[in-house]
Short mmCIF file of C-alpha atoms and ligand atoms in Angstrom, two decimals:
data_model
loop_
_atom_site.label_atom_id
_atom_site.label_comp_id
_atom_site.label_asym_id
_atom_site.label_seq_id
_atom_site.Cartn_x
_atom_site.Cartn_y
_atom_site.Cartn_z
CA MET J 1 16.66 23.58 7.20
CA ALA J 2 14.23 21.08 5.71
CA HIS J 3 11.87 19.64 8.24
CA THR J 4 12.05 15.87 8.75
CA PRO J 5 8.76 14.26 7.79
CA VAL J 6 7.03 12.36 10.59
CA LEU J 7 6.94 9.25 8.37
CA SER J 8 9.19 8.61 5.40
CA PHE J 9 9.41 5.84 2.83
CA THR J 10 12.70 3.95 2.94
CA ASP J 11 14.00 0.73 1.39
CA HIS J 12 13.18 -1.09 4.67
CA GLY J 13 9.68 0.26 5.12
CA ILE J 14 7.70 3.22 6.42
CA TYR J 15 10.02 4.90 8.92
CA CYS J 16 9.42 7.25 11.84
CA ALA J 17 12.61 9.13 12.73
CA ALA J 18 11.12 10.71 15.88
CA GLY J 19 10.49 7.26 17.37
CA ASP J 20 13.11 5.26 15.44
CA PHE J 21 10.62 2.58 14.39
CA TYR J 22 9.11 1.17 11.20
CA ILE J 23 5.53 0.35 10.24
CA ASP J 24 5.05 -3.02 8.48
CA PRO J 25 8.70 -3.13 7.34
CA TRP J 26 9.59 -5.56 4.58
CA ARG J 27 13.22 -5.95 5.63
CA PRO J 28 14.42 -6.84 9.16
CA VAL J 29 14.54 -3.84 11.53
CA ALA J 30 15.02 -3.39 15.28
CA ARG J 31 11.52 -2.14 16.07
CA ALA J 32 8.42 -2.91 14.00
CA LEU J 33 4.85 -1.69 14.48
CA ILE J 34 2.55 -4.09 12.67
CA THR J 35 -0.90 -3.23 11.30
CA HIS J 36 -2.11 -6.85 10.93
CA GLY J 37 -1.10 -10.46 10.53
CA HIS J 38 -1.12 -10.96 6.74
CA ALA J 39 2.19 -12.23 5.42
CA ASP J 40 3.08 -9.11 3.42
CA HIS J 41 2.64 -6.84 6.47
CA ALA J 42 3.88 -9.01 9.36
CA ARG J 43 7.22 -10.39 8.23
CA TRP J 44 9.83 -12.45 9.95
CA GLY J 45 13.13 -11.20 11.42
CA HIS J 46 12.41 -7.98 13.34
CA GLY J 47 13.96 -7.28 16.75
CA SER J 48 10.57 -6.47 18.32
CA TYR J 49 6.93 -6.35 17.29
CA LEU J 50 4.14 -4.08 18.49
CA ALA J 51 0.58 -4.95 17.40
CA THR J 52 -2.92 -4.98 18.85
CA HIS J 53 -3.74 -7.65 21.42
CA GLN J 54 -6.23 -9.06 18.89
CA ALA J 55 -3.66 -9.27 16.06
CA LEU J 56 -0.82 -10.82 18.06
CA PRO J 57 -2.08 -14.43 18.33
CA VAL J 58 -2.11 -14.88 14.56
CA ILE J 59 1.25 -13.11 14.18
CA GLN J 60 2.79 -15.38 16.81
CA HIS J 61 1.20 -18.43 15.21
CA ARG J 62 2.77 -17.48 11.88
CA LEU J 63 6.18 -16.27 13.07
CA GLY J 64 6.83 -18.45 16.12
CA GLU J 65 8.98 -17.04 18.95
CA ILE J 66 9.19 -13.30 18.59
CA ALA J 67 9.71 -10.44 21.03
CA CYS J 68 6.32 -8.78 21.02
CA GLN J 69 4.16 -6.33 22.87
CA GLY J 70 0.39 -5.90 22.63
CA ILE J 71 -1.52 -2.62 22.60
CA SER J 72 -5.24 -1.86 22.91
CA TYR J 73 -7.16 0.10 20.29
CA GLY J 74 -7.01 3.78 21.23
CA GLU J 75 -4.23 3.42 23.81
CA VAL J 76 -1.49 6.06 23.37
CA LEU J 77 2.13 4.99 23.66
CA ARG J 78 5.09 7.36 23.61
CA ILE J 79 8.05 6.14 21.57
CA GLY J 80 10.90 8.66 21.48
CA THR J 81 9.18 11.96 20.72
CA ALA J 82 6.33 10.30 18.81
CA GLU J 83 2.89 9.46 20.19
CA VAL J 84 1.56 6.27 18.69
CA SER J 85 -1.92 4.72 18.77
CA PHE J 86 -3.71 1.90 16.93
CA HIS J 87 -7.29 2.25 15.57
CA PRO J 88 -9.60 -0.33 13.97
CA ALA J 89 -9.09 -0.81 10.22
CA GLY J 90 -11.99 -3.26 9.71
CA HIS J 91 -9.82 -5.46 7.48
CA VAL J 92 -9.34 -8.67 9.51
CA PRO J 93 -9.54 -9.38 13.27
CA GLY J 94 -7.04 -7.18 15.12
CA SER J 95 -6.15 -5.06 12.09
CA ALA J 96 -5.22 -1.47 12.80
CA GLN J 97 -4.49 1.89 11.31
CA ILE J 98 -1.43 3.30 13.07
CA LYS J 99 -1.58 6.96 14.05
CA VAL J 100 1.69 8.80 14.71
CA VAL J 101 1.72 12.30 16.18
CA VAL J 102 4.87 14.43 16.42
CA GLU J 103 4.64 18.04 17.58
CA GLY J 104 0.98 18.24 16.63
CA GLU J 105 1.42 16.86 13.10
CA ILE J 106 -0.73 13.76 12.60
CA TRP J 107 0.04 10.92 10.19
CA VAL J 108 -2.00 7.75 9.76
CA ALA J 109 -0.66 4.61 8.09
CA SER J 110 -3.83 2.65 7.42
CA GLY J 111 -2.34 -0.69 6.35
CA ASP J 112 -5.18 -2.55 4.64
CA TYR J 113 -8.74 -1.48 5.43
CA LYS J 114 -12.38 -1.77 4.49
CA ILE J 115 -15.37 0.33 5.42
CA GLU J 116 -18.16 -2.25 5.63
CA ASP J 117 -18.64 -3.82 9.06
CA ASP J 118 -18.06 -7.55 8.47
CA GLY J 119 -19.29 -8.58 11.93
CA LEU J 120 -15.94 -10.24 12.57
CA SER J 121 -13.35 -7.43 12.78
CA ASP J 122 -13.65 -4.25 14.84
CA PRO J 123 -15.25 -1.83 12.34
CA PHE J 124 -13.16 0.83 10.60
CA GLU J 125 -12.85 4.07 12.58
CA PRO J 126 -11.81 7.10 10.51
CA GLN J 127 -9.06 9.19 12.09
CA LYS J 128 -8.57 12.90 11.52
CA CYS J 129 -5.07 13.54 10.27
CA HIS J 130 -2.89 15.75 8.08
CA HIS J 131 -1.16 12.96 6.17
CA PHE J 132 -2.87 9.68 5.26
CA ILE J 133 -1.18 6.61 3.80
CA THR J 134 -3.77 4.56 1.93
CA GLU J 135 -3.79 1.30 0.04
CA SER J 136 -5.43 1.23 -3.41
CA THR J 137 -5.75 -2.51 -3.99
CA PHE J 138 -9.14 -1.90 -5.60
CA GLY J 139 -8.61 1.74 -6.58
CA LEU J 140 -10.55 1.65 -9.85
CA PRO J 141 -14.16 2.87 -10.26
CA VAL J 142 -15.24 -0.60 -11.47
CA PHE J 143 -14.80 -2.01 -7.95
CA ARG J 144 -18.04 -1.55 -6.00
CA TRP J 145 -19.02 -4.15 -3.45
CA ARG J 146 -22.58 -5.27 -2.82
CA PRO J 147 -23.66 -5.45 0.83
CA GLN J 148 -22.38 -8.50 2.69
CA ASP J 149 -25.92 -9.81 3.33
CA ALA J 150 -26.66 -9.92 -0.40
CA VAL J 151 -23.47 -11.89 -1.07
CA ALA J 152 -24.32 -14.22 1.84
CA ASP J 153 -27.68 -14.98 0.22
CA ASP J 154 -26.00 -15.82 -3.10
CA LEU J 155 -23.46 -18.00 -1.36
CA ASN J 156 -26.02 -19.97 0.62
CA ASN J 157 -28.29 -20.37 -2.42
CA TRP J 158 -25.37 -21.81 -4.36
CA TRP J 159 -24.45 -24.21 -1.54
CA ARG J 160 -28.10 -25.26 -1.10
CA LYS J 161 -28.39 -25.96 -4.82
CA CYS J 162 -25.16 -28.03 -4.82
CA ALA J 163 -26.35 -30.01 -1.79
CA GLY J 164 -29.73 -30.59 -3.44
CA GLU J 165 -28.01 -32.03 -6.50
CA GLY J 166 -25.80 -34.30 -4.39
CA LYS J 167 -22.68 -32.22 -5.11
CA THR J 168 -19.98 -31.03 -2.75
CA ALA J 169 -19.48 -27.25 -2.73
CA PHE J 170 -15.80 -26.26 -2.76
CA LEU J 171 -15.20 -22.67 -1.74
CA GLY J 172 -11.77 -21.09 -2.15
CA ALA J 173 -10.73 -18.27 0.18
CA TYR J 174 -7.58 -17.03 1.89
CA SER J 175 -7.12 -18.50 5.30
CA LEU J 176 -6.81 -15.41 7.52
CA GLY J 177 -9.83 -13.16 7.60
CA LYS J 178 -11.73 -14.01 4.44
CA ALA J 179 -12.27 -17.64 5.40
CA GLN J 180 -13.66 -16.76 8.83
CA ARG J 181 -15.81 -14.00 7.42
CA LEU J 182 -17.31 -16.52 4.98
CA LEU J 183 -17.84 -19.02 7.78
CA ARG J 184 -19.97 -16.46 9.62
CA MET J 185 -21.96 -15.80 6.43
CA LEU J 186 -22.72 -19.46 5.76
CA ASP J 187 -25.93 -21.11 6.94
CA PRO J 188 -24.78 -24.22 8.86
CA GLY J 189 -28.33 -25.59 8.52
CA ILE J 190 -27.56 -26.52 4.90
CA GLY J 191 -24.94 -29.17 5.67
CA PRO J 192 -21.60 -29.91 7.29
CA ILE J 193 -18.71 -27.44 6.85
CA LEU J 194 -15.34 -29.08 6.22
CA THR J 195 -12.08 -27.11 6.29
CA HIS J 196 -8.63 -27.49 4.83
CA GLY J 197 -5.85 -27.64 7.48
CA ALA J 198 -4.56 -24.13 6.70
CA VAL J 199 -8.01 -22.62 7.28
CA GLU J 200 -8.62 -24.72 10.38
CA ALA J 201 -5.29 -23.66 11.94
CA THR J 202 -6.33 -20.01 11.70
CA ASN J 203 -9.82 -20.86 12.97
CA ALA J 204 -8.25 -22.45 16.05
CA VAL J 205 -6.17 -19.35 16.79
CA LEU J 206 -9.16 -17.02 16.44
CA ARG J 207 -11.49 -19.25 18.47
CA GLY J 208 -8.76 -19.28 21.14
CA GLN J 209 -9.06 -15.51 21.46
CA GLY J 210 -12.83 -15.66 21.85
CA ILE J 211 -14.03 -15.19 18.27
CA ASP J 212 -17.18 -17.20 17.65
CA LEU J 213 -17.22 -19.34 14.50
CA PRO J 214 -19.64 -22.07 13.41
CA THR J 215 -18.69 -25.71 13.91
CA THR J 216 -16.19 -26.92 11.33
CA VAL J 217 -14.53 -30.28 10.78
CA GLN J 218 -11.01 -30.45 9.50
CA LEU J 219 -10.68 -32.49 6.37
CA THR J 220 -8.18 -35.34 6.60
CA LYS J 221 -7.40 -38.32 4.42
CA ASP J 222 -9.76 -40.32 6.64
CA THR J 223 -12.73 -38.03 6.07
CA ASP J 224 -15.53 -40.11 4.57
CA PRO J 225 -17.22 -38.30 1.68
CA LYS J 226 -20.35 -40.48 2.07
CA ALA J 227 -20.78 -39.37 5.67
CA ASN J 228 -20.59 -35.72 4.55
CA LYS J 229 -23.27 -35.46 1.89
CA GLY J 230 -24.14 -31.89 1.02
CA ALA J 231 -20.95 -30.57 2.58
CA LEU J 232 -19.23 -27.31 1.86
CA VAL J 233 -15.42 -27.50 1.82
CA LEU J 234 -13.57 -24.28 2.63
CA ALA J 235 -9.95 -24.27 1.43
CA PRO J 236 -7.23 -21.92 0.22
CA PRO J 237 -7.62 -21.29 -3.53
CA SER J 238 -4.40 -23.19 -4.25
CA ALA J 239 -5.91 -26.36 -2.78
CA LEU J 240 -9.03 -26.32 -4.96
CA GLY J 241 -9.04 -28.85 -7.73
CA SER J 242 -6.28 -30.94 -6.19
CA ALA J 243 -6.39 -34.69 -5.82
CA TRP J 244 -8.15 -34.86 -2.46
CA ALA J 245 -11.04 -32.83 -3.81
CA LYS J 246 -11.74 -35.51 -6.41
CA ARG J 247 -12.48 -38.12 -3.74
CA PHE J 248 -15.64 -36.19 -3.01
CA GLY J 249 -17.21 -37.17 -6.29
CA PRO J 250 -19.22 -34.57 -8.19
CA GLY J 251 -18.68 -31.06 -6.97
CA GLU J 252 -18.72 -27.42 -7.89
CA SER J 253 -16.05 -24.93 -7.02
CA ALA J 254 -16.23 -21.23 -6.36
CA PHE J 255 -13.79 -18.54 -5.39
CA ALA J 256 -14.52 -15.55 -3.14
CA SER J 257 -12.47 -12.43 -3.85
CA GLY J 258 -12.73 -8.81 -4.89
CA TRP J 259 -10.99 -9.82 -8.12
CA MET J 260 -14.12 -11.72 -9.12
CA GLN J 261 -15.53 -8.35 -10.19
CA LEU J 262 -13.24 -8.52 -13.23
CA ARG J 263 -14.68 -10.75 -15.89
CA GLY J 264 -11.35 -12.08 -17.18
CA VAL J 265 -10.20 -13.08 -13.73
CA ARG J 266 -13.53 -14.73 -13.09
CA ARG J 267 -13.09 -16.87 -16.16
CA ARG J 268 -9.54 -17.88 -15.36
CA ARG J 269 -9.73 -18.48 -11.64
CA ALA J 270 -13.22 -19.07 -10.45
CA GLY J 271 -13.91 -22.62 -11.39
CA ASP J 272 -17.66 -22.72 -11.56
CA ARG J 273 -18.61 -19.61 -9.62
CA GLY J 274 -17.14 -16.34 -8.37
CA PHE J 275 -18.40 -14.42 -5.37
CA VAL J 276 -17.32 -10.79 -5.21
CA ILE J 277 -16.29 -10.14 -1.65
CA SER J 278 -13.20 -8.42 -0.34
CA ASP J 279 -11.59 -7.32 2.91
CA HIS J 280 -10.28 -4.23 1.12
CA ALA J 281 -12.19 -1.01 0.50
CA ASP J 282 -13.87 -0.62 -2.88
CA TRP J 283 -13.64 2.61 -4.90
CA PRO J 284 -16.38 4.50 -3.00
CA GLY J 285 -14.97 3.13 0.27
CA LEU J 286 -11.47 4.42 -0.44
CA LEU J 287 -12.81 7.86 -1.31
CA SER J 288 -15.10 8.12 1.71
CA ALA J 289 -12.28 6.99 4.01
CA ILE J 290 -9.95 9.61 2.59
CA ARG J 291 -12.57 12.36 2.83
CA GLU J 292 -13.28 11.52 6.46
CA THR J 293 -9.64 11.88 7.48
CA GLY J 294 -9.69 15.52 6.39
CA ALA J 295 -6.09 14.96 5.25
CA GLU J 296 -4.69 17.07 2.42
CA ASN J 297 -1.70 14.83 1.77
CA ILE J 298 -2.35 11.32 0.56
CA TYR J 299 0.29 8.64 -0.05
CA VAL J 300 -0.91 5.77 -2.21
CA THR J 301 0.50 2.24 -1.91
CA HIS J 302 -0.38 -1.14 -3.36
CA GLY J 303 -2.78 -1.75 -6.22
CA TYR J 304 -3.92 0.73 -8.84
CA THR J 305 -1.64 3.41 -7.42
CA ASP J 306 -1.21 5.50 -10.58
CA VAL J 307 -4.88 5.72 -11.51
CA PHE J 308 -5.96 6.32 -7.95
CA SER J 309 -3.39 9.00 -7.13
CA ARG J 310 -4.12 10.78 -10.42
CA TYR J 311 -7.81 10.87 -9.55
CA LEU J 312 -7.00 12.31 -6.13
CA THR J 313 -4.70 14.95 -7.60
CA GLU J 314 -7.36 16.00 -10.12
CA ASN J 315 -9.84 16.35 -7.29
CA GLY J 316 -7.84 18.66 -5.08
CA TRP J 317 -5.69 16.44 -2.91
CA ARG J 318 -1.90 16.43 -2.82
CA ALA J 319 -1.39 12.78 -3.69
CA GLU J 320 1.69 10.77 -4.52
CA VAL J 321 2.49 7.15 -5.17
CA VAL J 322 4.96 5.69 -2.69
CA PRO J 323 6.95 2.52 -3.24
CA THR J 324 6.24 -0.32 -0.82
CA GLU J 325 6.50 -4.08 -0.97
CA PHE J 326 2.97 -4.90 0.11
CA GLY J 327 1.04 -7.38 -1.97
CA GLY J 328 -2.63 -7.18 -2.77
CA GLU J 329 -5.38 -9.61 -1.99
CA ASP J 330 -3.36 -12.45 -3.52
CA ALA J 331 -0.57 -11.98 -1.01
CA GLU J 332 -2.79 -12.53 1.92
CA GLY J 333 -2.58 -15.92 1.93
CA GLU J 334 -1.92 -19.14 3.17
CA ALA J 335 -1.45 -18.89 6.88
CA SER J 336 1.89 -20.22 7.32
ZN1 ZN X 1 -4.08 -7.60 4.60
ZN1 ZN X 2 -1.78 -5.29 2.16
#
C-alpha cells in the first residue's frame, strides 16, 4: 500500500491528512495553520486559524472576527497524529515556517522567508527536515541583495538630497512588513515622515504589539505641505502619483522592491528611483536555506518555479514544482 505523504498538495491548499488541517489554504477549510498575515497566505473564510502570537494581530486586523489560536515559536502542538511547531521565517513580523512531524518524518512548509536579519522580524531559523517546501519568488541567479545597511545609506542619501532641493520624497512600499522595515532604516533626523492611511493602520497594529517604529504622521486632506518641508511620504505603490501627491508641489518618487533589480521593471514602475530591497530570499539565500535543512526532497512554489526546480534537480536534489495560489511580492499588499 502506498504510504500517505505527511503533506500533500490539493486544490484547497497544502494538506496534512494525519492532523486533518491545511497550511495557508486558498479556499475555505475547517482548520487552517497560517504562516503569516499577507493576503495571499492568510485568507478569509476558514473555520479556525492557528498562527504565531506575533502574526495574529495583523491577521485579525485584516480578517475581522475569526476563531483563532496563537502559538509561540518553538512550541509543539499535537494535532491528530501530527506534531506541529512554528519557527521564525524572517519575512515579516510573526512570520513562520511550519514544521510537521508524523512518525519521525519531518516536513517544513516555509511560507515566505528571507535570510537577512531585518531587525524587525524574528530572524530566519533553519530547520532540519526530510521534505522542504520553498518559495522561489526570486529564484533566478540575477537576484542578489546588497546588505540592508548599504540600501539604508542610499535611501537616506536620496531623501536628504530631495529635502535639500525643497522636494518631497515619495516612497512606495507594501504596507505590511516592507513599510515598517523601511521606517526603521530611515533617518528621522532628515525630516518628518508622513504615511498613507494603509501604512499607518499596519503601523498602529504593530506598535500595539510592542514593535518600536519611528514617529510618523498620517497624511490627511488637512495635512499642510508647507508645514512639512523636506518630508518623506511612505505609501503603497498604487497611491504614488495620485492627486493628493500633487498638492505637495515638486517631488521625487521611488519604489522599494526586489523587482527593482530587473531593469525593465525599474523603468516601468519606479518613478524616479528604485531601491532593491525584498522580504524574500535572493538566489544565494534560497540555496543556503535549502542546504541547511539537509532535506533531499524540495517542493517549489511561487515565482521562478521551473528554473529553480531544474537547477535543484541538476544539483542533486529531488525537486518538483507544486501548484499553489500564492502570489509573489506584488500580492503582499495593501493591508486591507
Ligand atoms: Zn508574504
Ligand atoms: Zn507568498
